Short mmCIF file of C-alpha atoms in Angstrom, two decimals:
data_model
loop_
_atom_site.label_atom_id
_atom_site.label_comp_id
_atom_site.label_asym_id
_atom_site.label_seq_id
_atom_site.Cartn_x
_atom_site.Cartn_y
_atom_site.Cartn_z
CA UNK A 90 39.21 11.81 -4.09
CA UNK A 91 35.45 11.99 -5.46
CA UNK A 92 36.60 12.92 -8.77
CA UNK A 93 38.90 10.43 -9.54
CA UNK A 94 36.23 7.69 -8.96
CA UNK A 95 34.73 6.38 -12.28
CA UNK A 96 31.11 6.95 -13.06
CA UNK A 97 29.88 3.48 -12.64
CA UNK A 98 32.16 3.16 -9.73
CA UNK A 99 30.06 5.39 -8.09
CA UNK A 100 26.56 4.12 -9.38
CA UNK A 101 27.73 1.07 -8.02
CA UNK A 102 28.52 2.58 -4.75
CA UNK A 103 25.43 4.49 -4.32
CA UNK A 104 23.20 1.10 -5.60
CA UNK A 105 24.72 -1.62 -3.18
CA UNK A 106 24.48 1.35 -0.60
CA UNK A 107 21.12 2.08 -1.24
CA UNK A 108 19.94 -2.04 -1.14
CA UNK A 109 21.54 -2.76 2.03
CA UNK A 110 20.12 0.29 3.63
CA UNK A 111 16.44 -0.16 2.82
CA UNK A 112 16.95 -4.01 3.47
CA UNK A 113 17.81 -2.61 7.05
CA UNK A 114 15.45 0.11 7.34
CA UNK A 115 12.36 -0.59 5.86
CA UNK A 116 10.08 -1.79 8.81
CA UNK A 117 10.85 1.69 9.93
CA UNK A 118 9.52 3.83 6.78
CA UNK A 119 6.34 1.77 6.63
CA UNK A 120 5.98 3.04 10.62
CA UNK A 121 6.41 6.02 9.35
CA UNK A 122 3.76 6.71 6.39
CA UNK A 123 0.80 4.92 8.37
CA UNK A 124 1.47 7.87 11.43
CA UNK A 125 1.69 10.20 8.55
CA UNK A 126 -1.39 9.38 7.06
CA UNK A 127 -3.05 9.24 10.26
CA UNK A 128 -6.29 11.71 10.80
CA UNK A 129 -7.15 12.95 14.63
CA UNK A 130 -9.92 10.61 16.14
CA UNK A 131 -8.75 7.55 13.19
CA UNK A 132 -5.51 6.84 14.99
CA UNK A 133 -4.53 3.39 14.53
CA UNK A 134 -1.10 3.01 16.10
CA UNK A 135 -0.11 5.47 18.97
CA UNK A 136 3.49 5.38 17.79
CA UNK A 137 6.71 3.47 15.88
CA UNK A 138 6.45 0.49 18.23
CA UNK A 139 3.10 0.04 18.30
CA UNK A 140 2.37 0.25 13.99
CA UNK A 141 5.30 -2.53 14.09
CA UNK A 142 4.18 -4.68 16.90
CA UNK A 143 0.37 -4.41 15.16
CA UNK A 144 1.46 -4.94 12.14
CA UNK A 145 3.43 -8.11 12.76
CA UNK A 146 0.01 -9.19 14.57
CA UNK A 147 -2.06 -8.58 11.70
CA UNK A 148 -0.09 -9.04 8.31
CA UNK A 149 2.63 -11.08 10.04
CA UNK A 150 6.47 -10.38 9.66
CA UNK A 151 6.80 -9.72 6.20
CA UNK A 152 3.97 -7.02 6.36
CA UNK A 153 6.52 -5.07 7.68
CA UNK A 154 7.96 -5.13 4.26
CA UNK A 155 4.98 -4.48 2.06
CA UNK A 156 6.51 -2.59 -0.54
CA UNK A 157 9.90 -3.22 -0.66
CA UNK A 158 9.92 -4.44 -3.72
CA UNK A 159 9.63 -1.16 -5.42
CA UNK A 160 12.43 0.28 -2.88
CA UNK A 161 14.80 -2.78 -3.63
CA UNK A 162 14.11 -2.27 -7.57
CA UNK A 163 14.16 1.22 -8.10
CA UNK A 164 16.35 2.22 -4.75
CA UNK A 165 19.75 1.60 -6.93
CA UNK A 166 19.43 4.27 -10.02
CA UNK A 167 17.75 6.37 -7.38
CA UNK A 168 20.65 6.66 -4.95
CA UNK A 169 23.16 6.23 -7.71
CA UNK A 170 21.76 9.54 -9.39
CA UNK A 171 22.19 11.15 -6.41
CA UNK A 172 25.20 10.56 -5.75
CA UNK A 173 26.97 10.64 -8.99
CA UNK A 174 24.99 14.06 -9.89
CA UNK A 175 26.25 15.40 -6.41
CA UNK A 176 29.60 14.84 -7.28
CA UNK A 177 29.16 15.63 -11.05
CA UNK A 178 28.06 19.01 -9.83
CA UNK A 179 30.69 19.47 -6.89
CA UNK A 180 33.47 18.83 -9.78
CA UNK A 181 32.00 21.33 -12.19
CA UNK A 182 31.50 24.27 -9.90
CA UNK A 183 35.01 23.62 -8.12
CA UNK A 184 37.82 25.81 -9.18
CA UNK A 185 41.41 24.21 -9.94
CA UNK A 186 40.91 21.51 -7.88
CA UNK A 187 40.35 23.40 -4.57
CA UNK A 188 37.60 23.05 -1.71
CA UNK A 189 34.02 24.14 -2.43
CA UNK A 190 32.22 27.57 -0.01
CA UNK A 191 29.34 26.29 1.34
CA UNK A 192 27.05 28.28 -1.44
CA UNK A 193 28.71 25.91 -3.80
CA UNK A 194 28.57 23.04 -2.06
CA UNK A 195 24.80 23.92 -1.65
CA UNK A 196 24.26 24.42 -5.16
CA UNK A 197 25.87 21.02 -5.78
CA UNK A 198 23.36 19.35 -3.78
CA UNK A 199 21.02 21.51 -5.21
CA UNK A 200 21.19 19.87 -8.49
CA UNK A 201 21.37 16.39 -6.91
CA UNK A 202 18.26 16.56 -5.80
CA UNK A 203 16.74 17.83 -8.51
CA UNK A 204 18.16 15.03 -10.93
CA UNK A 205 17.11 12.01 -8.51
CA UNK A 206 13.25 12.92 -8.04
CA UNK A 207 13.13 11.42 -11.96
CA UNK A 208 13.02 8.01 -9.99
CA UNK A 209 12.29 8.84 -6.70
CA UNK A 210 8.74 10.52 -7.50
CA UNK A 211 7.24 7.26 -9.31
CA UNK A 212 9.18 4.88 -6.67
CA UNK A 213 7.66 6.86 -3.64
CA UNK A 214 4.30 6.94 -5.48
CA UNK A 215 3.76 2.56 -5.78
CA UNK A 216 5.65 2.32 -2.38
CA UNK A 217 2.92 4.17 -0.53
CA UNK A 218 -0.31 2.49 -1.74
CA UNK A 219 1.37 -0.70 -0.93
CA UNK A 220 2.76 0.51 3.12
CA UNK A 221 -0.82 2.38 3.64
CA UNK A 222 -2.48 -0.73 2.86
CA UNK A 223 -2.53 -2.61 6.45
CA UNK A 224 -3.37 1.05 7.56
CA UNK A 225 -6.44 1.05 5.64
CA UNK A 226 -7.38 -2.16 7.18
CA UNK A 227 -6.42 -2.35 10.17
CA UNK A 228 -8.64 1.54 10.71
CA UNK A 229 -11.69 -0.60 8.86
CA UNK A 230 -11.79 -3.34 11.39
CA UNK A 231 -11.60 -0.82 14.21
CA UNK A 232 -14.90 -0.25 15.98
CA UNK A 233 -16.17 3.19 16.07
CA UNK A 234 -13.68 4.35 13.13
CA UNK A 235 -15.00 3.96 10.09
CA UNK A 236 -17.71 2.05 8.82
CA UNK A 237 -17.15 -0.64 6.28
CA UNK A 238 -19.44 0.59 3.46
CA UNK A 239 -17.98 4.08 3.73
CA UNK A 240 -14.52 3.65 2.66
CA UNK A 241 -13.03 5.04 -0.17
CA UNK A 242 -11.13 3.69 -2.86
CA UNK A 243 -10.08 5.44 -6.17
CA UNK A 244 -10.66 2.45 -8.64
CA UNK A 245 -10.73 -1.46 -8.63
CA UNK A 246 -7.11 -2.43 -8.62
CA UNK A 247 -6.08 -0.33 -6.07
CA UNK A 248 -9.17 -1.03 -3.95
CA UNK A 249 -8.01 -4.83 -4.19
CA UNK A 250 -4.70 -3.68 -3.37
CA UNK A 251 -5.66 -2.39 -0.08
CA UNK A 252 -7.81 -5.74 0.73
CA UNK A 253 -10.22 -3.59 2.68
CA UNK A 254 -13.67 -5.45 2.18
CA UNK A 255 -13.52 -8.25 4.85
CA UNK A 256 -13.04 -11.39 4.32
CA UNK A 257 -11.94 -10.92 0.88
CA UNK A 258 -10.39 -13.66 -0.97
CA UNK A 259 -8.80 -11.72 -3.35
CA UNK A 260 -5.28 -11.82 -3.98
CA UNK A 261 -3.02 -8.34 -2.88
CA UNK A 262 -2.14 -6.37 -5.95
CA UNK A 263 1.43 -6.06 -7.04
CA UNK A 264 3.10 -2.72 -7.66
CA UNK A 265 3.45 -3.40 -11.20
CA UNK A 266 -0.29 -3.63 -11.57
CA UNK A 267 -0.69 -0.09 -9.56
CA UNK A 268 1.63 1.24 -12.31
CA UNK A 269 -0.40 -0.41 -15.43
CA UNK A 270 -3.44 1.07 -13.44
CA UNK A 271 -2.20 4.56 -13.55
CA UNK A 272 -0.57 4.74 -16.78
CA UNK A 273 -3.60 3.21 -17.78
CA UNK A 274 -6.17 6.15 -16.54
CA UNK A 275 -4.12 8.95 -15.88
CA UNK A 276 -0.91 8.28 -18.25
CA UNK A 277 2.49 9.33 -16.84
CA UNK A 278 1.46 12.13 -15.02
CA UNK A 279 -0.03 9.11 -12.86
CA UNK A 280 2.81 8.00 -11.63
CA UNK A 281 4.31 11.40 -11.26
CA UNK A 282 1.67 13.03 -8.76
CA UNK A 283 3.25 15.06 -6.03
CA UNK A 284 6.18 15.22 -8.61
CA UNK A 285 6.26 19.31 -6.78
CA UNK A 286 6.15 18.28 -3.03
CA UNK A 287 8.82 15.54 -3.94
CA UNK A 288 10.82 18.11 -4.84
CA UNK A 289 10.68 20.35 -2.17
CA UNK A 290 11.95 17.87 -0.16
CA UNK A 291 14.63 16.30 -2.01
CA UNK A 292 16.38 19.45 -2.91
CA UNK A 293 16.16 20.59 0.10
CA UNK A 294 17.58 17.73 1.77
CA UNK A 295 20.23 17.41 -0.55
CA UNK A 296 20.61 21.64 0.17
CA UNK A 297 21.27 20.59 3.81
CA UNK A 298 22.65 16.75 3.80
CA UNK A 299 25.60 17.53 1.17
CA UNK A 300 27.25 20.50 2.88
CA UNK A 301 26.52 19.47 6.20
CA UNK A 302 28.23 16.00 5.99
CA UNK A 303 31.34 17.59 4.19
CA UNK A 304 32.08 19.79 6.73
CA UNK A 305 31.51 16.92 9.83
CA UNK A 306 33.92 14.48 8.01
CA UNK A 307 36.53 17.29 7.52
CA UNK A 308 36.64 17.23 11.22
CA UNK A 309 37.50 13.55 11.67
CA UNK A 310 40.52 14.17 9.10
CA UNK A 311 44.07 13.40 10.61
CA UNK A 312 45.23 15.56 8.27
CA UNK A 313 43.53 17.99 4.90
CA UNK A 314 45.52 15.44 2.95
CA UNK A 315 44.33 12.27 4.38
CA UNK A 316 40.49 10.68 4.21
CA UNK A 317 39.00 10.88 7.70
CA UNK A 318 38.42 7.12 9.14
CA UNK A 319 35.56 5.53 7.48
CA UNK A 320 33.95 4.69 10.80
CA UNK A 321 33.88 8.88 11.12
CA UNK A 322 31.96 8.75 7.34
CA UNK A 323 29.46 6.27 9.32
CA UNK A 324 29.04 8.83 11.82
CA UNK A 325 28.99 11.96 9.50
CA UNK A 326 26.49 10.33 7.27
CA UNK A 327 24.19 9.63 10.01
CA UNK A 328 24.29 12.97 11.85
CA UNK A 329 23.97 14.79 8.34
CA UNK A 330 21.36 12.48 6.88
CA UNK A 331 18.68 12.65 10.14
CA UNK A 332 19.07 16.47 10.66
CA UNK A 333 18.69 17.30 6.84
CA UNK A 334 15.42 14.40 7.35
CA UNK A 335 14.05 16.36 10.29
CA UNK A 336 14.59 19.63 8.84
CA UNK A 337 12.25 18.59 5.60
CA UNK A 338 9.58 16.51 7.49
CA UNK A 339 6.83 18.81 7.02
CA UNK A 340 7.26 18.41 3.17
CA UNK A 341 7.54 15.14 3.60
CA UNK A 342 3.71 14.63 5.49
CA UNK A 343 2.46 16.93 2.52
CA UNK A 344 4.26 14.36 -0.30
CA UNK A 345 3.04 11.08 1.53
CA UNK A 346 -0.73 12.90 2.03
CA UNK A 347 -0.67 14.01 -1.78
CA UNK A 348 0.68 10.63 -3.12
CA UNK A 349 -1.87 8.68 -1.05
CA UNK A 350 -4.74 7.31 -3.28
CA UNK A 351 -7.13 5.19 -1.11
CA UNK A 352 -8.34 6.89 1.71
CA UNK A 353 -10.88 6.18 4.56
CA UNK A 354 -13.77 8.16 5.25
CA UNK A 355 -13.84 11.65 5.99
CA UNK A 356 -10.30 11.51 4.99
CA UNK A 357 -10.03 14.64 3.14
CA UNK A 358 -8.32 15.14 -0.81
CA UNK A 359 -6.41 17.68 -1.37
CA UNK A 360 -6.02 19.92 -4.66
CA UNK A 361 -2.37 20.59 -4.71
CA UNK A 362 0.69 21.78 -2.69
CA UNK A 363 -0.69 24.52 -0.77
CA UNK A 364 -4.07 23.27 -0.25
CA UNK A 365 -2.84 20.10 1.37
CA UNK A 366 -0.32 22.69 3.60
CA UNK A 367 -3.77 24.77 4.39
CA UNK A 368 -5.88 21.82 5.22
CA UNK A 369 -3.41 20.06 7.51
CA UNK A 370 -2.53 23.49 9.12
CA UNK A 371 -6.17 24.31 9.56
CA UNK A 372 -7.78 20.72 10.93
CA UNK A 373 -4.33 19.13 13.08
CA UNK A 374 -2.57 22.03 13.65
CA UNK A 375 1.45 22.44 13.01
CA UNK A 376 2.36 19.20 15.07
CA UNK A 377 1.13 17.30 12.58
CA UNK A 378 4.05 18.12 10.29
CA UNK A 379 5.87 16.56 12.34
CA UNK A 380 4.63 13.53 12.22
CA UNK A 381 6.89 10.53 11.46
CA UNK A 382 9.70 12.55 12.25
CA UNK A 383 11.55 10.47 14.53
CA UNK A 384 10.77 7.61 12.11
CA UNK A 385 12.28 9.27 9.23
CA UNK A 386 15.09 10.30 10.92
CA UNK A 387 15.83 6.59 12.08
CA UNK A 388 15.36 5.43 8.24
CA UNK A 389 17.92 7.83 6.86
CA UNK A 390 20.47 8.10 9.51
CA UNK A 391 21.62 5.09 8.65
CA UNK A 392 20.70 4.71 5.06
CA UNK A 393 23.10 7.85 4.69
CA UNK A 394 25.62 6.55 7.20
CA UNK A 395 25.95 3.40 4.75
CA UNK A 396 26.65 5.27 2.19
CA UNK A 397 29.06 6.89 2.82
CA UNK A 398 30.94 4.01 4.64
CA UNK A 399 30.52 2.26 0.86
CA UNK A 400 32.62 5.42 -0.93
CA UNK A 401 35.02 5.15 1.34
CA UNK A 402 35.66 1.48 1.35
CA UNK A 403 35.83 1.76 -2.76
CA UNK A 404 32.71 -1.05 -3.24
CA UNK A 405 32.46 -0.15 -6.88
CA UNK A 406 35.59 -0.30 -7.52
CA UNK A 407 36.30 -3.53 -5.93
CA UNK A 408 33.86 -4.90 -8.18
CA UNK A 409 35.06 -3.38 -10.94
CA UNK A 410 38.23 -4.32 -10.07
CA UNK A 411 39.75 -0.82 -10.57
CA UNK A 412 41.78 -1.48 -6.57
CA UNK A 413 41.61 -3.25 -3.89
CA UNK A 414 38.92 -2.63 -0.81
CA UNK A 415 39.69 -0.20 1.77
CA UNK A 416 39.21 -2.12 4.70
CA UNK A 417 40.91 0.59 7.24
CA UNK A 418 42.27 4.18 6.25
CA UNK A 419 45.72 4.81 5.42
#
């Protein structure tokens, strides 16, 4: 069925998939890089609940949402790269027409990932100085934490970004500014820092996700000819999209750590990859890889789930007016 769905059909798919998800989701992944960024004896929030409850307190309800703006904008070519690649590659390395082992299937998602961390890497990058913002703050008001003379900033628009002197009148800085900043000083390579741990964990995620969620909706099939019911692709999606989240975590914590450019005192920098994996390891021990887990496994669950639930219901080509939607299965 994949094949026979038109290229923009499917950007469109994987675009209003990808908008309504982190519309729905996105309190959650700003929960989830603050606990990431999170150093033993600076903890700010004990868990999910609490970063949400204290950040509603201090930044009020759209501070859950600091951000989202990037998501929202860039979210659409990121998912609809993804997808479409995925299925580019799944049609390419299938013979006569017939089902995909799971080494191919692999190698399909493989190449997905690869192809989507073009706008995933600068996305991810902007997102994160904006969500570790309130962090920043909320760990300078803090008594016994950090003083406020001692904390670190890399340069003057993002230190204004974060808002950390108090009682600063100065107005937040937009994520457009961030990029002008770092194309600015450091060019595109700016923008593109952690550009390696992005990728090892988007193609492994797309390694795990792709096969994994083929072979749960096969079981929810009537029959091999007939698509399984798209309530099934809700489930599939979700189940395939929080273990392959889990599963990467670790490279996740080293991406958000690496991508982070303002941070408090005696938070330490890291060189690279393998230094930030040797630090971590060293100072918090291998739980701390784990951090945000749960959280990202609540963001993409359904983020994925939605997805999927979008190619089966034809979206794009409602829209495009190619047939009609598939509200049930036939």
């Amino acid at each position: 069925m994949s094949q026979q769905i038109s290229l923009p059909a499917k950007l469109i798919n994987g675009g209003v998939a990808g908008i309504v998800g982190v519309t729905c989701v996105f309190p959650i992944d700003l929960a989830k890089t603050r606990l990431q960024n999170q150093r033993p004896g600076q903890q700010v929030y004990k868990n999910m609940i609490d970063c949400l409850i204290k950040t509603v307190r201090s930044e009020g309800y759209f501070g859950m949402y600091r951000g989202a703006g990037v998501n929202l904008t860039l979210v659409t070519p990121e998912k609809a790269i993804k997808l479409a690649a995925n299925d580019f590659f799944r049609c390419h390395l299938s013979k006569d027409g017939r089902g995909l082992t799971v080494f191919r299937e692999m190698l399909a998602g493989c190449g997905a990932g690869m192809c989507q961390v073009i706008v995933t890497t600068p996305m991810e990058m902007l997102k994160i100085q904006l969500q570790d913002a309130g962090r920043l703050a909320a760990q300078q008001r803090k008594p016994g934490i950090i003083p406020a003379n001692r904390l670190a900033t890399t340069n003057a628009v993002l230190s204004r970004s974060y808002n950390v002197v108090p009682n600063t009148s100065s107005r937040a800085v937009s994520a457009t500014q961030i990029a002008r900043e770092l194309l600015h000083t450091q060019g595109i390579q700016g923008l593109y820092k952690g550009l390696g741990a992005t990728l090892l964990r988007d193609v492994p995620f797309s390694i795990v996700y792709f096969p994994l969620f083929a072979h749960l909706n096969k079981l929810g099939k009537p029959s091999p000819d007939e698509a399984a019911p798209f309530y099934w692709s809700f489930i599939s999606g979700c189940a395939a999209g929080s273990t392959a989240a889990i599963a990467v975590n670790p490279c996740d914590v080293v991406k958000t750590r690496l991508q982070s450019l303002s941070k408090g005192a005696n938070e330490e920098t890291y060189s690279g990859i393998i230094d930030c994996f040797s630090k971590i390891m060293k100072r918090e021990g291998p739980s701390a890889f784990l951090k945000g887990a749960g959280c990202r496994a609540l963001v993409i669950a359904p983020l994925f789930g939605i997805v999927q639930v979008m190619y089966f219901l034809g979206v794009g080509e409602f829209i495009m007016s190619q047939s009609s939607l598939k509200l049930i299965s036939d």
